[in-house]
Structure formats: C-alpha cells, structure tokens
C-alpha cells in the first residue's frame, strides 16, 4: 500500500501484511521534494500485523504518523523475505509509536534493526516492546543512533534538495486529535491482532 501525492487523513488498521518486501510507502514525491507532501500525510497505522516482511512498515515521509498497537514479526536470516528493518524514518516525518510489539529473530536481531534512517529526525515511543521486553528508551536511542550514523550525508542531501534535517528529538510538535486505547501488554496486543486482523473479521 503506497499513499502519496497530497493524500491526507488515512488510517490503515486490522490489516495483515505477510511475505512481502516493500509493504508501505507514504510520500511519493521523494525525500528531496516535499511540495506535494509537507502539509499532508496525517496517517494512522493501528492493530496491523507485519509478518515476515523485509522493510517499509511503513517508510514514512513528510507527515504525522501515529503507529500504535501493531504487531511485527521477522527473521533476519530468513531465506525468503529476511527482515531488514521495520520503520523507515524518512525526511520530515514525525513518528509517534505507541504500544507496538516488535518481535525479531535471527543472527542480526537487535533493537537497532527496528529502524532505517532516510533523513528523519523526529521519533517518540510510548510503551512499546522488543522481543517481549519494555523498550521505549531503547527504541528512542536506536532511532537517534540511526540518524547519527548518517547525519553528515543527511545534512548534505537536505542542503541540496531542500528538506529539513536537524538533531534527533522526541518532541514531535503534535498529539493525536482522537481518542484511542493502547494495548496493555505485548501478549495482549499480539492476541488481539491475531484474533481480529485480516479479511472477513
């Protein structure tokens, strides 16, 4: 599912993404041209399952992204659809992650592999888990490290293409304008999504 070209106020919920490479891209104008995206892309992804997907769950560009109560499972060593990363922090994305369950196996399994940085610098986590363990602080540290590992090249790309790059922050400048209920535990989120996500449910 790609969402682009000034799309706005879109929710993807209770969907199963399974055995895929590039699952979700938001923002189609490219990291260097936010003209069609910058004022748009208010997105919610909730109660979805990403199972054995390689990347882009989602890859986020130019917008406000609320990711909550989602379940992620992947194996970095899988022969088909090995996990590369879950969340792609794209240019000027402001990502709020809440009560997400990130499960990962394989020889390269690590909290840092939740992210790939594509010039994004704003990410906040509240109450998520990595392999069953509460991991908000670790997730934010990993998001910061992913940016810092390529900060010089991100700044150079921003200077040449016009998007904003700054030091990592968990201050997003927005809060969700709707009510919602967060999962109470990793097990509860997994079980709820398995019981309710997918066609016909």
Coordinates of C-alpha atoms in Angstrom, one line a residue:
X1 CA 0.0 0.0 0.0
X2 CA 1.5 3.3 -1.1
X3 CA 0.0 6.6 0.0
X4 CA 1.2 9.6 -1.9
X5 CA 0.6 12.9 -3.8
X6 CA -1.0 15.0 -1.1
X7 CA -3.1 12.2 0.5
X8 CA -4.3 13.1 3.9
X9 CA -6.1 11.6 7.0
X10 CA -5.7 8.0 6.1
X11 CA -6.0 5.1 8.5
X12 CA -4.7 1.6 7.8
X13 CA -6.0 -0.8 10.5
X14 CA -6.5 -4.5 11.2
X15 CA -4.6 -5.5 8.0
X16 CA -2.2 -8.4 7.7
X17 CA 1.0 -7.8 5.6
X18 CA 2.7 -11.1 5.1
X19 CA 5.5 -12.4 2.9
X20 CA 6.3 -9.2 1.2
X21 CA 9.4 -7.0 0.6
X22 CA 8.3 -3.3 0.4
X23 CA 4.9 -3.1 2.2
X24 CA 4.1 0.5 2.8
X25 CA 5.4 3.8 1.5
X26 CA 3.9 7.1 2.5
X27 CA 5.0 10.2 0.5
X28 CA 5.6 9.7 -3.2
X29 CA 7.4 12.9 -4.2
X30 CA 10.8 11.7 -2.9
X31 CA 12.8 12.9 0.1
X32 CA 14.0 15.9 -1.7
X33 CA 10.7 17.4 -2.8
X34 CA 8.1 17.8 -0.1
X35 CA 6.0 20.3 -2.1
X36 CA 3.1 17.8 -2.6
X37 CA 3.5 16.2 0.8
X38 CA 4.7 18.6 3.5
X39 CA 1.2 19.9 4.6
X40 CA -0.4 16.4 4.3
X41 CA 0.3 12.8 5.3
X42 CA -1.6 12.7 8.6
X43 CA -1.5 8.9 8.9
X44 CA -2.6 6.3 11.4
X45 CA -1.5 2.7 11.4
X46 CA -3.1 0.6 14.1
X47 CA -3.7 -3.0 15.0
X48 CA -1.9 -4.3 11.9
X49 CA 0.3 -7.3 11.6
X50 CA 3.5 -7.3 9.7
X51 CA 4.7 -10.9 9.4
X52 CA 7.8 -11.9 7.5
X53 CA 8.2 -8.7 5.6
X54 CA 11.5 -7.2 4.6
X55 CA 11.0 -3.4 5.0
X56 CA 8.7 -0.4 5.0
X57 CA 6.3 -1.0 7.8
X58 CA 5.9 1.8 7.0
X59 CA 8.5 4.0 5.4
X60 CA 7.4 7.5 6.4
X61 CA 7.9 10.8 4.6
X62 CA 6.7 14.4 5.3
X63 CA 3.9 13.9 7.8
X64 CA 2.5 13.0 11.2
X65 CA 2.5 9.2 11.7
X66 CA 0.7 7.5 14.5
X67 CA 1.7 3.9 14.8
X68 CA 0.0 2.0 17.7
X69 CA -1.0 -1.5 18.7
X70 CA 0.8 -3.0 15.8
X71 CA 2.5 -6.4 15.8
X72 CA 5.7 -7.0 13.9
X73 CA 7.5 -10.4 13.5
X74 CA 10.5 -11.1 11.3
X75 CA 13.7 -13.2 11.0
X76 CA 16.9 -11.5 9.8
X77 CA 18.1 -14.9 8.4
X78 CA 15.0 -16.0 6.6
X79 CA 15.7 -17.4 3.1
X80 CA 12.6 -15.5 1.8
X81 CA 11.8 -12.0 3.0
X82 CA 14.6 -11.6 5.6
X83 CA 13.9 -8.8 7.9
X84 CA 15.9 -5.7 7.0
X85 CA 14.0 -3.1 9.2
X86 CA 10.5 -2.2 10.3
X87 CA 10.2 1.6 10.4
X88 CA 11.8 3.8 7.8
X89 CA 12.3 7.4 9.2
X90 CA 12.0 9.5 6.1
X91 CA 12.5 13.2 5.6
X92 CA 10.5 15.5 7.9
X93 CA 8.5 12.5 9.3
X94 CA 7.2 13.0 12.8
X95 CA 6.5 9.5 14.1
X96 CA 4.6 8.6 17.3
X97 CA 5.0 4.9 18.2
X98 CA 2.8 3.6 21.0
X99 CA 2.3 0.0 22.3
X100 CA 3.8 -1.7 19.3
X101 CA 5.2 -5.2 19.5
X102 CA 8.5 -5.7 17.7
X103 CA 9.5 -9.3 17.6
X104 CA 12.6 -10.3 15.7
X105 CA 14.7 -13.5 15.5
X106 CA 17.9 -14.3 13.6
X107 CA 21.6 -13.7 14.0
X108 CA 21.2 -10.0 13.3
X109 CA 18.3 -9.4 15.7
X110 CA 18.7 -6.1 17.6
X111 CA 16.6 -3.2 18.6
X112 CA 18.5 -1.0 16.3
X113 CA 17.2 -3.0 13.4
X114 CA 13.7 -1.7 14.0
X115 CA 14.8 1.4 12.1
X116 CA 16.4 2.5 8.9
X117 CA 17.1 6.2 8.6
X118 CA 16.2 8.1 5.5
X119 CA 16.9 11.6 6.8
X120 CA 14.2 11.7 9.5
X121 CA 14.9 13.0 13.0
X122 CA 11.7 13.1 15.0
X123 CA 10.6 9.9 16.7
X124 CA 8.9 9.2 20.1
X125 CA 7.9 5.9 21.6
X126 CA 5.5 5.2 24.4
X127 CA 5.0 1.7 25.9
X128 CA 6.3 -0.5 23.1
X129 CA 8.1 -3.8 23.4
X130 CA 11.1 -5.5 21.7
X131 CA 11.0 -9.3 21.9
X132 CA 8.6 -9.1 24.8
X133 CA 10.6 -6.6 26.9
X134 CA 9.6 -3.0 27.5
X135 CA 11.8 -1.0 25.2
X136 CA 10.7 2.7 24.8
X137 CA 14.1 4.1 25.9
X138 CA 16.0 1.6 23.8
X139 CA 13.8 2.3 20.7
X140 CA 14.4 6.1 21.0
X141 CA 18.1 5.5 21.5
X142 CA 18.2 3.3 18.4
X143 CA 16.2 5.9 16.4
X144 CA 18.8 8.5 17.4
X145 CA 21.7 6.3 16.6
X146 CA 20.3 5.5 13.2
X147 CA 20.2 9.2 12.3
X148 CA 23.6 10.0 13.8
X149 CA 25.2 7.2 11.8
X150 CA 24.4 9.0 8.6
X151 CA 23.9 12.6 9.8
X152 CA 26.6 14.2 7.6
X153 CA 25.1 12.6 4.4
X154 CA 21.6 13.5 5.5
X155 CA 22.6 17.2 6.0
X156 CA 24.3 17.2 2.6
X157 CA 21.2 15.7 1.0
X158 CA 19.0 18.2 2.7
X159 CA 21.1 21.1 1.7
X160 CA 21.0 20.1 -2.0
X161 CA 17.3 19.1 -2.0
X162 CA 15.6 21.4 0.4
X163 CA 14.2 19.2 3.1
X164 CA 14.9 19.9 6.8
X165 CA 17.5 18.0 8.8
X166 CA 18.1 18.5 12.5
X167 CA 19.5 16.7 15.5
X168 CA 17.3 13.8 16.8
X169 CA 14.4 14.8 19.0
X170 CA 11.4 13.0 20.6
X171 CA 9.5 16.3 20.6
X172 CA 7.0 15.9 17.7
X173 CA 5.0 19.1 17.9
X174 CA 1.7 17.3 17.6
X175 CA -0.6 14.9 19.5
X176 CA -3.3 12.6 18.1
X177 CA -6.6 14.5 17.8
X178 CA -8.7 11.5 18.6
X179 CA -9.3 9.1 21.4
X180 CA -7.8 5.6 21.4
X181 CA -6.9 2.7 23.7
X182 CA -3.4 1.3 23.9
X183 CA -2.7 -2.4 24.4
X184 CA -1.8 -3.4 27.9
X185 CA 1.0 -5.9 27.2
X186 CA 2.9 -7.4 24.3
X187 CA 0.9 -10.6 24.7
X188 CA -2.4 -8.8 24.7
X189 CA -1.6 -6.8 21.5
X190 CA -0.4 -10.0 19.7
X191 CA -3.5 -11.9 20.7
X192 CA -5.9 -9.1 19.9
X193 CA -4.5 -8.5 16.5
X194 CA -4.3 -12.2 15.6
X195 CA -8.0 -12.6 16.6
X196 CA -9.2 -9.5 14.7
X197 CA -6.9 -8.6 11.8
X198 CA -7.4 -9.8 8.3
X199 CA -10.2 -10.1 5.7
X200 CA -13.7 -11.0 7.0
X201 CA -13.1 -10.2 10.6

